[in-house]
Coordinates of C-alpha atoms in Angstrom, one line a residue:
M1 CA -19.5 19.4 -17.6
E2 CA -19.4 16.7 -14.9
R3 CA -20.1 18.4 -11.6
K4 CA -19.7 16.9 -8.5
C5 CA -23.1 14.6 -7.1
V6 CA -24.1 15.4 -3.3
S7 CA -24.3 12.5 -1.1
Y8 CA -25.8 12.6 2.2
S9 CA -24.8 9.7 4.8
Y10 CA -24.1 9.7 8.6
V11 CA -22.0 7.3 9.7
L12 CA -22.3 8.1 13.4
D13 CA -25.8 7.3 15.4
V14 CA -26.1 10.7 17.4
K15 CA -29.1 9.7 19.4
S16 CA -26.8 6.1 21.2
L17 CA -24.7 8.7 22.7
P18 CA -26.0 8.4 26.7
D19 CA -27.1 11.8 28.1
L20 CA -23.9 11.7 30.1
F21 CA -21.9 13.5 27.1
F22 CA -24.2 16.2 26.5
C23 CA -23.1 19.5 28.6
V24 CA -25.3 23.2 28.5
A25 CA -22.9 25.5 26.9
R26 CA -24.0 28.9 27.8
R27 CA -22.5 32.4 27.1
A28 CA -21.9 33.3 30.7
S29 CA -20.8 29.7 32.2
T30 CA -17.0 28.9 33.5
R31 CA -17.2 25.8 32.8
R32 CA -17.4 25.8 28.7
L33 CA -13.5 25.5 27.0
I34 CA -13.2 29.4 25.8
M35 CA -10.7 30.2 23.3
A36 CA -9.2 33.3 22.7
P37 CA -11.0 36.0 21.2
L38 CA -10.2 36.4 17.3
G39 CA -10.2 39.9 14.9
L40 CA -12.7 42.0 15.9
K41 CA -13.6 40.6 18.8
A42 CA -10.3 41.0 20.4
I43 CA -9.7 44.5 19.6
V44 CA -12.8 45.5 21.2
G45 CA -12.4 43.1 24.0
E46 CA -9.2 44.7 25.0
K47 CA -10.5 48.2 24.6
I48 CA -13.3 47.4 27.2
M49 CA -11.4 45.6 29.7
N50 CA -8.2 48.3 29.6
N51 CA -10.3 51.8 28.5
V52 CA -13.2 50.8 30.7
I53 CA -12.8 48.1 33.2
K54 CA -9.1 48.2 34.3
K55 CA -9.6 52.4 34.2
A56 CA -12.0 52.4 37.1
R57 CA -10.7 49.8 39.2
E58 CA -9.6 50.7 42.6
K59 CA -7.9 48.1 44.5
G60 CA -9.6 46.9 47.3
K61 CA -13.0 48.1 46.2
W62 CA -15.2 46.0 44.6
K63 CA -18.0 47.7 41.6
V64 CA -21.2 47.4 40.2
L65 CA -21.1 47.2 36.2
V66 CA -24.0 48.9 34.8
V67 CA -25.1 48.1 31.0
D68 CA -27.5 48.6 28.0
K69 CA -28.9 46.3 25.6
L70 CA -25.8 47.0 23.0
S71 CA -23.1 47.6 25.8
M72 CA -24.2 44.1 27.3
K73 CA -24.1 42.1 23.8
M74 CA -20.8 43.9 23.3
I75 CA -19.2 42.6 26.6
S76 CA -20.6 39.0 25.7
S77 CA -19.1 38.8 22.4
C78 CA -15.9 40.0 23.2
C79 CA -15.1 39.7 27.1
K80 CA -14.7 36.6 29.4
M81 CA -17.1 36.9 32.4
T82 CA -14.2 35.5 34.8
D83 CA -11.8 38.3 33.5
I84 CA -14.1 41.1 34.4
M85 CA -14.9 39.6 37.6
S86 CA -10.9 39.4 38.8
E87 CA -11.3 43.1 38.0
G88 CA -13.4 44.4 41.0
I89 CA -16.6 43.8 39.3
T90 CA -19.3 42.0 41.4
I91 CA -21.8 42.4 39.7
V92 CA -23.4 43.6 35.9
E93 CA -26.9 44.8 35.8
D94 CA -28.9 45.9 33.0
I95 CA -29.8 49.5 33.5
T96 CA -33.6 49.5 32.0
K97 CA -34.6 47.0 34.8
R98 CA -35.3 47.2 38.5
R99 CA -31.9 46.7 40.3
E100 CA -31.6 46.6 44.0
P101 CA -30.2 49.5 45.4
L102 CA -26.4 49.3 47.1
P103 CA -25.6 52.7 47.9
S104 CA -21.9 51.5 49.6
M105 CA -20.3 50.5 46.0
E106 CA -19.6 52.4 43.4
A107 CA -20.8 51.7 39.9
I108 CA -19.2 51.7 36.2
Y109 CA -21.5 52.8 33.6
L110 CA -20.8 51.4 30.1
I111 CA -23.9 52.9 28.0
T112 CA -25.2 54.0 24.7
P113 CA -25.7 57.9 24.9
S114 CA -29.6 57.2 23.9
D115 CA -32.7 59.0 25.7
E116 CA -33.5 55.5 27.5
S117 CA -29.8 55.1 29.2
V118 CA -29.5 58.6 30.1
E119 CA -32.0 58.5 31.8
G120 CA -31.7 55.7 33.3
L121 CA -28.5 57.2 34.8
I122 CA -29.7 60.1 35.9
D123 CA -32.7 58.2 37.8
D124 CA -29.9 56.2 40.1
F125 CA -29.3 59.7 41.4
R126 CA -32.4 61.5 41.4
D127 CA -32.9 61.3 45.1
P128 CA -29.8 62.5 47.0
Q129 CA -31.3 60.5 50.4
S130 CA -31.8 57.2 48.5
Q131 CA -29.3 57.4 45.8
R132 CA -28.9 54.2 44.1
Y133 CA -24.7 54.1 44.1
R134 CA -22.3 55.8 46.3
G135 CA -20.8 57.1 42.8
A136 CA -20.6 57.2 39.3
H137 CA -17.5 56.3 36.4
V138 CA -19.7 57.0 33.5
F139 CA -18.5 55.6 29.8
F140 CA -19.9 56.3 26.7
T141 CA -20.1 54.3 24.0
D142 CA -20.0 57.0 21.5
T143 CA -20.5 60.7 21.5
I144 CA -23.3 61.6 23.5
P145 CA -25.4 64.4 22.0
D146 CA -24.9 68.1 23.4
T147 CA -29.1 68.0 24.3
L148 CA -28.5 64.6 26.8
F149 CA -24.8 66.1 27.8
R150 CA -26.7 69.3 28.9
L151 CA -29.4 67.2 30.7
L152 CA -26.7 65.5 32.4
T153 CA -24.8 68.2 33.6
K154 CA -27.8 70.2 35.1
S155 CA -28.8 66.7 37.1
R156 CA -28.0 65.6 40.4
A157 CA -26.5 62.6 38.5
S158 CA -23.3 64.9 37.5
K159 CA -22.3 65.5 40.9
A160 CA -22.2 61.7 41.8
M161 CA -19.7 61.2 38.4
K162 CA -16.3 60.8 39.1
A163 CA -15.6 60.3 35.2
L164 CA -17.5 60.8 31.7
T165 CA -15.2 59.1 29.0
E166 CA -16.6 58.9 25.6
I167 CA -15.2 55.2 24.3
H168 CA -16.0 55.2 21.0
I169 CA -17.3 51.6 20.3
A170 CA -20.9 51.4 19.1
F171 CA -20.7 48.5 17.1
L172 CA -21.1 44.8 17.8
P173 CA -18.4 42.4 17.0
Y174 CA -20.6 39.8 15.9
E175 CA -17.4 37.2 14.4
S176 CA -13.8 38.1 13.8
Q177 CA -15.0 39.8 10.6
V178 CA -18.0 40.6 11.2
F179 CA -20.0 43.3 13.2
S180 CA -23.5 44.8 13.3
L181 CA -25.0 48.1 15.0
D182 CA -28.0 46.0 16.2
K183 CA -30.4 48.0 14.8
V184 CA -33.1 45.8 14.2
D185 CA -36.0 48.0 13.2
A186 CA -33.8 49.3 10.6
F187 CA -35.3 47.8 7.1
Q188 CA -38.2 49.5 7.7
D189 CA -36.6 52.8 8.8
F190 CA -34.9 52.7 5.7
Y191 CA -37.1 51.2 3.4
S192 CA -40.7 52.4 4.5
P193 CA -42.0 55.8 2.6
F194 CA -44.5 56.1 5.8
K195 CA -41.3 56.6 7.9
A196 CA -39.1 59.1 6.2
D197 CA -39.3 61.1 9.2
V198 CA -36.9 58.8 11.0
K199 CA -35.0 58.1 8.2
A200 CA -32.4 61.2 8.2
N201 CA -31.8 60.4 12.3
M202 CA -31.3 56.5 11.7
L203 CA -28.9 57.1 8.6
E204 CA -26.9 59.8 11.0
R205 CA -26.6 57.3 14.0
C206 CA -25.5 54.3 11.8
A207 CA -22.9 57.1 10.4
E208 CA -21.7 57.7 13.7
Q209 CA -21.8 53.9 14.8
I210 CA -19.7 53.0 11.5
A211 CA -17.0 55.9 12.3
T212 CA -16.4 53.7 15.8
L213 CA -15.7 50.9 14.1
C214 CA -12.9 52.7 12.0
A215 CA -11.7 54.5 14.3
T216 CA -11.3 51.3 16.2
L217 CA -9.1 49.4 13.4
K218 CA -7.3 53.0 13.1
E219 CA -8.5 52.9 9.5
Y220 CA -9.4 56.3 7.7
P221 CA -11.0 54.6 4.1
G222 CA -11.7 55.7 0.8
V223 CA -15.4 55.9 1.5
R224 CA -17.5 54.5 -1.7
Y225 CA -21.1 53.7 -2.0
R226 CA -24.0 52.1 -4.5
G227 CA -24.6 55.2 -6.7
E228 CA -27.9 53.5 -7.8
Y229 CA -30.0 53.9 -4.6
K230 CA -29.5 57.6 -3.2
D231 CA -29.5 57.3 0.3
C232 CA -26.4 55.4 0.2
A233 CA -25.0 58.4 -1.0
V234 CA -26.5 60.0 1.9
L235 CA -24.9 57.8 4.7
A236 CA -21.5 58.0 2.5
Q237 CA -21.4 61.8 3.2
M238 CA -22.4 61.6 6.3
L239 CA -20.0 58.8 7.5
Q240 CA -16.9 61.1 5.7
E241 CA -17.9 64.3 7.9
K242 CA -17.7 61.6 10.6
L243 CA -14.3 60.5 9.8
D244 CA -12.7 63.4 8.8
G245 CA -13.7 64.8 12.7
Y246 CA -11.6 61.2 13.9
K247 CA -8.8 61.9 11.5
A248 CA -8.5 65.6 12.9
D249 CA -8.2 64.5 16.5
D250 CA -5.9 61.7 15.6
P251 CA -3.9 62.5 12.3
T252 CA -2.0 58.9 12.4
M253 CA -5.3 57.2 11.5
G254 CA -5.2 55.3 8.3
E255 CA -1.2 56.0 8.4
G256 CA 0.9 52.9 7.5
P257 CA 1.8 50.8 4.6
D258 CA -0.8 50.5 2.0
K259 CA -3.5 52.0 4.4
S260 CA -4.0 54.3 1.8
R261 CA -5.9 51.6 -0.7
T262 CA -8.0 50.7 2.6
Q263 CA -11.7 51.0 0.7
L264 CA -15.4 51.2 2.8
L265 CA -18.1 50.4 0.8
I266 CA -21.6 51.3 1.8
L267 CA -24.4 49.1 0.0
D268 CA -28.4 49.1 0.4
R269 CA -30.2 45.6 0.6
G270 CA -31.5 45.8 -2.9
F271 CA -28.1 45.2 -4.1
D272 CA -28.4 41.7 -4.0
P273 CA -32.2 40.8 -3.5
V274 CA -31.5 37.1 -4.5
S275 CA -29.0 36.0 -1.7
P276 CA -31.5 36.5 1.1
L277 CA -34.2 34.2 -0.7
L278 CA -31.5 31.0 -1.2
H279 CA -31.8 28.0 0.6
E280 CA -28.2 27.9 1.6
L281 CA -26.7 24.7 2.1
T282 CA -23.5 25.4 4.4
L283 CA -23.8 24.6 7.4
Q284 CA -24.4 27.6 9.5
A285 CA -26.5 29.4 6.8
M286 CA -28.5 26.4 6.6
S287 CA -28.7 26.1 10.4
Y288 CA -30.1 29.6 10.9
D289 CA -32.5 29.8 8.4
L290 CA -33.8 26.2 8.9
L291 CA -33.8 25.7 12.6
G292 CA -35.1 29.0 13.7
I293 CA -32.0 29.6 16.1
E294 CA -32.1 32.9 18.5
N295 CA -29.4 34.6 20.0
D296 CA -27.0 31.7 18.3
V297 CA -28.5 29.4 20.8
Y298 CA -29.0 25.8 19.1
R299 CA -31.8 23.6 20.9
F300 CA -32.0 19.9 21.0
E301 CA -33.1 17.2 22.3
T302 CA -30.8 14.3 23.6
S303 CA -32.0 11.2 24.8
G304 CA -30.3 8.8 27.1
M305 CA -30.5 7.0 30.7
G306 CA -34.3 6.6 30.3
E307 CA -35.0 9.7 29.5
T308 CA -35.0 13.0 27.1
R309 CA -33.6 16.5 28.0
M310 CA -33.7 19.7 26.0
K311 CA -29.7 20.7 25.6
E312 CA -28.6 24.3 24.5
V313 CA -25.0 25.4 22.9
V314 CA -24.4 28.7 21.7
L315 CA -22.9 28.8 18.4
D316 CA -19.8 31.2 18.1
E317 CA -16.1 31.5 17.4
D318 CA -15.3 30.3 21.1
D319 CA -16.1 26.1 19.9
D320 CA -13.3 25.8 17.5
L321 CA -15.2 22.5 15.9
W322 CA -17.4 25.5 14.9
L323 CA -15.0 27.7 13.5
T324 CA -13.6 24.7 11.0
L325 CA -17.4 23.7 10.5
R326 CA -19.6 26.7 9.9
H327 CA -18.9 27.4 6.1
K328 CA -18.8 24.0 5.1
H329 CA -21.4 22.2 2.7
I330 CA -23.8 20.0 4.4
A331 CA -22.5 17.2 3.0
E332 CA -19.1 17.3 4.4
V333 CA -20.0 18.1 7.5
S334 CA -20.5 14.7 9.1
T335 CA -17.5 13.6 7.3
A336 CA -15.5 16.3 9.1
V337 CA -17.0 15.8 12.5
T338 CA -15.8 12.0 12.2
R339 CA -12.3 13.2 10.9
S340 CA -12.0 15.5 14.3
L341 CA -13.5 13.1 16.3
K342 CA -10.8 10.2 15.2
D343 CA -8.2 12.7 15.4
F344 CA -9.2 13.2 19.3
S345 CA -9.3 9.6 20.2
A346 CA -6.0 9.0 18.5
S347 CA -4.5 11.7 20.8
K348 CA -5.4 10.1 23.7
K349 CA -4.1 6.9 22.6
M350 CA -7.7 5.7 22.4
N351 CA -7.6 2.2 20.6
T352 CA -10.6 2.9 18.7
G353 CA -10.0 0.9 15.2
E354 CA -11.0 2.0 11.9
K355 CA -15.2 1.9 12.2
T356 CA -15.1 3.1 15.4
T357 CA -19.1 4.2 16.2
M358 CA -20.3 7.1 18.3
K359 CA -22.0 4.0 20.6
E360 CA -18.4 2.3 21.1
L361 CA -16.9 5.8 22.1
A362 CA -19.3 6.6 24.3
Q363 CA -18.6 3.0 26.2
M364 CA -15.0 4.2 26.5
L365 CA -15.4 7.4 27.6
K366 CA -17.3 6.3 30.5
K367 CA -14.8 4.8 31.8
M368 CA -12.9 8.2 31.2
P369 CA -15.3 10.9 32.2
Q370 CA -12.5 14.0 31.9
Y371 CA -13.1 13.5 28.2
Q372 CA -17.0 14.3 28.4
K373 CA -16.6 18.1 27.7
E374 CA -14.7 17.4 24.4
L375 CA -17.2 14.6 23.3
S376 CA -19.8 17.0 23.7
K377 CA -18.8 19.2 20.9
F378 CA -18.6 16.4 18.3
S379 CA -22.3 15.5 19.6
T380 CA -23.7 19.1 19.5
H381 CA -22.3 19.4 15.6
L382 CA -23.8 15.6 14.8
H383 CA -27.4 16.5 15.8
L384 CA -26.7 20.2 14.3
A385 CA -26.0 18.8 11.1
E386 CA -29.0 16.0 11.4
D387 CA -31.3 18.3 12.3
C388 CA -30.3 20.5 8.8
M389 CA -30.6 17.0 6.7
N390 CA -34.2 16.4 8.6
R391 CA -35.8 19.7 7.5
Y392 CA -33.5 19.6 4.0
Q393 CA -34.8 16.2 2.9
G394 CA -38.3 15.9 1.4
T395 CA -38.7 19.6 1.1
V396 CA -35.9 22.1 0.7
D397 CA -34.1 19.4 -1.5
K398 CA -36.7 20.0 -4.4
L399 CA -36.8 23.6 -4.0
C400 CA -32.8 24.1 -4.1
R401 CA -32.5 22.8 -7.9
V402 CA -35.2 25.3 -8.6
E403 CA -33.9 28.4 -6.6
Q404 CA -30.3 27.8 -8.1
D405 CA -31.8 27.7 -11.9
L406 CA -33.7 31.3 -11.4
A407 CA -30.8 32.7 -9.6
M408 CA -28.5 31.8 -12.2
G409 CA -30.7 32.0 -14.8
L410 CA -28.7 28.4 -16.1
D411 CA -29.4 25.0 -15.4
A412 CA -26.8 22.5 -14.0
E413 CA -25.4 21.6 -17.1
G414 CA -25.2 25.6 -17.8
E415 CA -28.0 25.7 -20.7
K416 CA -30.1 29.0 -20.3
I417 CA -33.4 28.4 -18.8
K418 CA -35.7 29.3 -21.4
D419 CA -39.0 28.2 -19.9
P420 CA -38.8 29.4 -16.2
M421 CA -42.7 29.1 -15.7
R422 CA -42.5 25.4 -16.3
L423 CA -40.0 25.0 -13.5
I424 CA -42.2 27.0 -10.8
V425 CA -45.7 25.8 -11.7
P426 CA -45.4 22.3 -10.1
I427 CA -43.9 24.2 -6.7
L428 CA -46.8 26.6 -6.6
L429 CA -49.1 24.1 -6.8
D430 CA -47.8 21.9 -4.4
A431 CA -49.9 21.9 -0.9
N432 CA -46.9 20.4 0.4
V433 CA -44.7 23.6 -0.1
S434 CA -45.2 26.3 2.4
V435 CA -46.4 29.9 1.3
S436 CA -43.0 31.6 2.3
D437 CA -41.2 28.8 0.5
K438 CA -43.5 29.8 -2.6
I439 CA -43.2 33.4 -2.1
R440 CA -39.1 33.0 -2.5
I441 CA -40.0 31.0 -5.6
I442 CA -42.4 33.7 -7.4
L443 CA -40.0 36.4 -6.4
L444 CA -37.0 34.9 -7.7
Y445 CA -38.9 34.2 -10.8
I446 CA -39.8 37.8 -11.1
F447 CA -36.0 39.1 -10.6
L448 CA -35.2 36.7 -13.2
K449 CA -38.0 38.3 -15.8
N450 CA -37.0 41.5 -14.7
G451 CA -40.2 42.5 -13.3
V452 CA -43.9 40.8 -14.5
T453 CA -47.0 42.2 -15.7
E454 CA -50.0 43.0 -12.9
E455 CA -51.8 40.4 -15.0
N456 CA -48.7 37.4 -14.8
L457 CA -48.6 38.5 -11.1
C458 CA -52.2 38.0 -10.1
K459 CA -52.0 34.3 -12.0
L460 CA -49.3 33.2 -10.0
L461 CA -50.3 34.2 -6.3
Q462 CA -53.6 32.3 -7.6
H463 CA -51.6 29.4 -8.7
A464 CA -49.9 29.4 -5.6
N465 CA -52.7 30.2 -3.3
I466 CA -50.9 33.3 -1.6
P467 CA -53.2 34.9 1.1
P468 CA -53.6 38.7 0.0
E469 CA -51.8 39.7 3.7
D470 CA -48.7 37.5 2.6
S471 CA -48.8 39.0 -0.9
D472 CA -47.6 42.0 0.6
I473 CA -44.1 40.9 1.1
I474 CA -43.9 40.8 -2.7
S475 CA -45.4 44.5 -3.6
N476 CA -43.1 46.2 -0.7
M477 CA -40.2 44.7 -2.0
A478 CA -41.0 47.7 -4.8
H479 CA -40.0 50.2 -1.9
M480 CA -36.5 48.4 -2.2
G481 CA -35.8 50.1 -5.9
L482 CA -36.5 46.5 -7.5
P483 CA -38.6 45.7 -10.5
I484 CA -42.0 43.5 -9.6
V485 CA -44.5 44.8 -11.4
S486 CA -43.5 46.1 -15.1
E487 CA -45.4 47.3 -17.9
G488 CA -44.9 44.4 -20.8
T489 CA -43.1 46.8 -23.5
T490 CA -40.5 47.8 -20.7
K491 CA -37.0 47.1 -22.1
K492 CA -35.1 44.6 -19.8
A493 CA -32.4 46.3 -18.0
K494 CA -29.0 44.9 -18.7
K495 CA -27.8 42.2 -15.7
A496 CA -24.4 42.7 -14.1
D497 CA -21.8 40.3 -15.8
R498 CA -20.9 37.6 -13.0
K499 CA -17.4 36.2 -12.5
E500 CA -17.3 32.4 -14.0
R501 CA -17.0 30.3 -10.8
I502 CA -18.3 27.1 -11.4
S503 CA -16.1 23.9 -11.6
E504 CA -16.0 20.1 -10.7
Q505 CA -15.7 20.9 -7.4
T506 CA -19.3 23.1 -7.7
Y507 CA -22.1 21.4 -5.9
Q508 CA -25.4 21.4 -8.0
L509 CA -27.7 23.1 -5.7
S510 CA -25.2 25.3 -4.3
R511 CA -24.1 27.1 -7.6
W512 CA -25.1 30.5 -6.9
T513 CA -22.3 33.0 -5.5
P514 CA -23.7 36.3 -3.2
L515 CA -22.8 39.1 -5.3
M516 CA -20.7 40.6 -2.4
K517 CA -18.2 38.2 -3.1
D518 CA -17.7 39.6 -6.6
L519 CA -17.9 43.3 -5.3
I520 CA -14.8 42.4 -2.8
E521 CA -12.8 40.9 -5.1
D522 CA -13.2 43.7 -7.4
A523 CA -12.7 46.3 -5.1
I524 CA -9.3 44.4 -4.1
E525 CA -8.3 44.4 -7.9
D526 CA -9.4 47.9 -8.4
K527 CA -11.7 46.7 -11.1
L528 CA -15.0 48.4 -9.1
D529 CA -17.0 50.6 -11.6
P530 CA -16.4 53.9 -10.1
K531 CA -19.6 55.3 -11.9
Q532 CA -21.5 52.4 -10.4
Y533 CA -19.9 52.6 -7.3
P534 CA -18.5 56.3 -6.8
Y535 CA -16.1 57.5 -4.2
I536 CA -17.2 60.8 -2.0
S537 CA -13.5 61.1 -1.3
Q538 CA -10.9 59.2 -2.7
R539 CA -7.1 58.5 0.1
Q540 CA -4.1 60.1 -1.0
T541 CA -0.8 58.2 0.2
S542 CA -0.7 60.3 2.8
A543 CA -3.5 62.4 4.6
K544 CA -1.6 64.4 7.4
A545 CA -1.0 67.5 5.7
T546 CA -4.8 67.9 4.7
A547 CA -6.4 66.6 7.7
P548 CA -9.5 69.4 9.1
S549 CA -9.0 70.4 12.3
S550 CA -11.9 69.5 15.1
A551 CA -11.9 69.8 19.0
R552 CA -14.9 67.4 19.2
Y553 CA -13.5 64.0 20.1
G554 CA -10.6 64.6 22.8
N555 CA -8.2 62.3 23.5
W556 CA -9.5 58.6 23.7
H557 CA -7.1 57.7 20.8
K558 CA -4.0 57.9 23.0
N559 CA -2.5 54.4 24.5
R560 CA -3.9 51.8 21.8
G561 CA -2.8 48.3 22.1
P562 CA -0.7 46.3 19.6
T563 CA -3.5 44.0 18.7
E564 CA -5.3 47.5 17.3
M565 CA -2.8 47.4 14.3
K566 CA -3.1 45.9 11.1
T567 CA -0.4 46.2 8.4
G568 CA -2.3 45.3 5.5
P569 CA -5.2 47.5 3.4
R570 CA -9.2 46.5 4.7
I571 CA -12.1 46.4 2.5
I572 CA -14.9 47.1 4.6
L573 CA -18.4 46.5 3.4
F574 CA -21.6 47.6 5.1
I575 CA -25.0 47.1 4.0
I576 CA -28.3 49.2 5.2
G577 CA -31.3 46.5 5.8
G578 CA -29.5 43.5 6.9
M579 CA -26.5 40.9 5.4
T580 CA -27.1 37.0 5.3
Y581 CA -24.9 34.6 6.6
S582 CA -23.6 33.3 2.8
E583 CA -22.4 36.8 2.6
M584 CA -20.5 36.5 6.1
R585 CA -19.2 33.5 4.6
C586 CA -17.6 35.9 1.7
V587 CA -15.5 37.6 3.6
Y588 CA -13.8 34.6 5.1
E589 CA -13.1 33.4 1.7
V590 CA -11.9 36.3 0.0
T591 CA -9.6 36.9 3.0
Q592 CA -8.2 33.8 2.7
A593 CA -7.6 33.4 -0.7
N594 CA -5.8 37.0 -0.8
G595 CA -3.4 37.0 1.5
K596 CA -3.1 40.6 2.2
W597 CA -6.2 42.1 2.3
E598 CA -8.6 41.4 5.0
A599 CA -12.5 41.9 4.4
L600 CA -14.8 42.7 6.7
I601 CA -18.3 42.6 6.7
G602 CA -21.2 44.6 8.4
S603 CA -24.8 45.9 8.5
T604 CA -27.5 46.9 10.7
H605 CA -28.6 43.3 11.4
I606 CA -28.4 40.2 10.4
L607 CA -31.0 38.7 8.1
T608 CA -32.3 34.7 7.7
T609 CA -35.1 34.1 5.2
P610 CA -37.5 34.4 7.4
K611 CA -36.6 37.5 9.0
Y612 CA -36.0 39.0 5.9
L613 CA -39.6 38.1 4.4
K614 CA -41.6 38.9 8.3
E615 CA -39.7 42.7 7.7
L616 CA -41.3 42.7 4.3
Q617 CA -44.7 42.3 6.1
H618 CA -44.5 44.8 8.4
P619 CA -47.1 47.2 9.5
D620 CA -44.4 50.3 9.1
F621 CA -45.1 49.7 5.3
L622 CA -49.1 50.3 5.2
D623 CA -49.8 53.7 5.3
P624 CA -51.5 54.8 8.8
N625 CA -54.4 56.4 7.1
T626 CA -55.0 54.1 4.5
P627 CA -57.0 51.1 4.8
P628 CA -54.9 48.2 3.2
E629 CA -55.9 46.9 -0.4
G630 CA -55.0 44.0 -2.7
I631 CA -51.4 43.5 -4.1
L632 CA -52.4 45.7 -7.3
G633 CA -53.6 48.6 -4.9
P634 CA -57.0 50.8 -6.3
N635 CA -56.9 48.9 -10.0
E636 CA -57.8 45.8 -8.3
P637 CA -61.4 44.7 -9.8
P638 CA -64.1 45.0 -6.9
A639 CA -65.4 41.9 -5.6
E640 CA -68.7 40.4 -7.0

């Protein structure tokens, strides 16, 4: 079958743009071109504004907003600072940091019910002679544990509190269809055999946070889990109990046309070990993998006006061009930016001609500086694409073909890979390939073979010249329930059948589809195997008559806004141990293709391959009572 060849070309010369046309885009800047929040972000933003900020507002009185790490991220993601300020907030403070006392003002606390945040609240009012604020309106993101509640009521802070409310939003809306629990330590807590003592608490907290997502969306889903990994069932049971409590307090939760079909599927990271290891060539996934983007801020150098400057731009849904480009293959990005730039030029009645370069456009805009903000978006995304291509060419490009062949078990012509060792040896011996990229290749080879013998693993590590401390990444994969070292006689496990998706439109270096997409589509079509993915409890058409009774949650659910209602069913995926950007892309693709169902994905945190490998090398995987051994443990031959 003939497949599309990947051809990369850059028509526009980014570096020719004068420095005048770049602007620093910061999340808190009021000068950015802000779009209205979408999906999850819109729902959460409205709830924070109505149930927290506006609820505590008193006409003519300014207040302080005190937040912690999670609530600050929620506000940054979902609310505009100008809207918050217009409701009488004069300053936003971090509860964990030293703050100047403002005894003449009251404070709104939007905090998680954690030891650290509750202790910070208590500390603000510990001394009646010098309390930090005149009063406190306290809003917890979700249910405060009884122990902390008793501690709070016995403290002096209780006398200063004018309100105490649980708003039940304990998740971070990362994108319109993506949420995170912002638990960066969850991978070690879940998979390390030496952290079993904290695992139960971590899962309990995850269950509470996921339940607040369902309550916010007004969904009472059928809860399913991956049966192969026992702790998925533990989390599913915990979540079901939390959901039953919310349902008891709001019997309308989950009611509506087709809402009984809504499902929530719990997975662990081991369900698809391949997707986090591949070099992805769609813009968002590629950028975060290769460019080391942190906190969604892209940093790049611009030259012009005789000097070079470092610029920073936030990559998020406030940027409509980013929305258009983020899931496109890198081969299509520059063409898409060029097309958007032409459309923009035409709308401003600029006489640009057919082959206008950025340099020519920049000259025009010197005469029309009112368009520099718009132009900065185009230049940013061209820089981003160019940076990705610079990292790709020469190194990543030769890895991608081998990675795709190993992941698929087939070559680009659809023929079975008969001798995968021949594929990988040239890469393992190449001194220009980094250790982390060699580890990616070795792991993909191991997964294709469904495990290798100790002897073969040793040879692979020696060929690749992998240092002992880095070989732990490979051995620690076994804690995820994955076959790493196997006996030569072990019978190979049957791999799940995958959907045939390759067509003339498929790029040769992007043939792999995350397993997530198969699961979402099968769940929607009611084809997901109930033995592999059993239900904790399956929804009936109406759950009103059998709703359990509970008085734990109060009346927080009343007076919801219209943005919180969605008529069709949802499929919600949750992964313990991290989700990838390629998996995030899948929920948008399925939602767009389906029309009726909305797919959402969430996880304890977001993974890039470098972060994933770093987590597998974390000291938490080492037995604190035993000196480190090699990858083969006590069976290693003694040193000569």
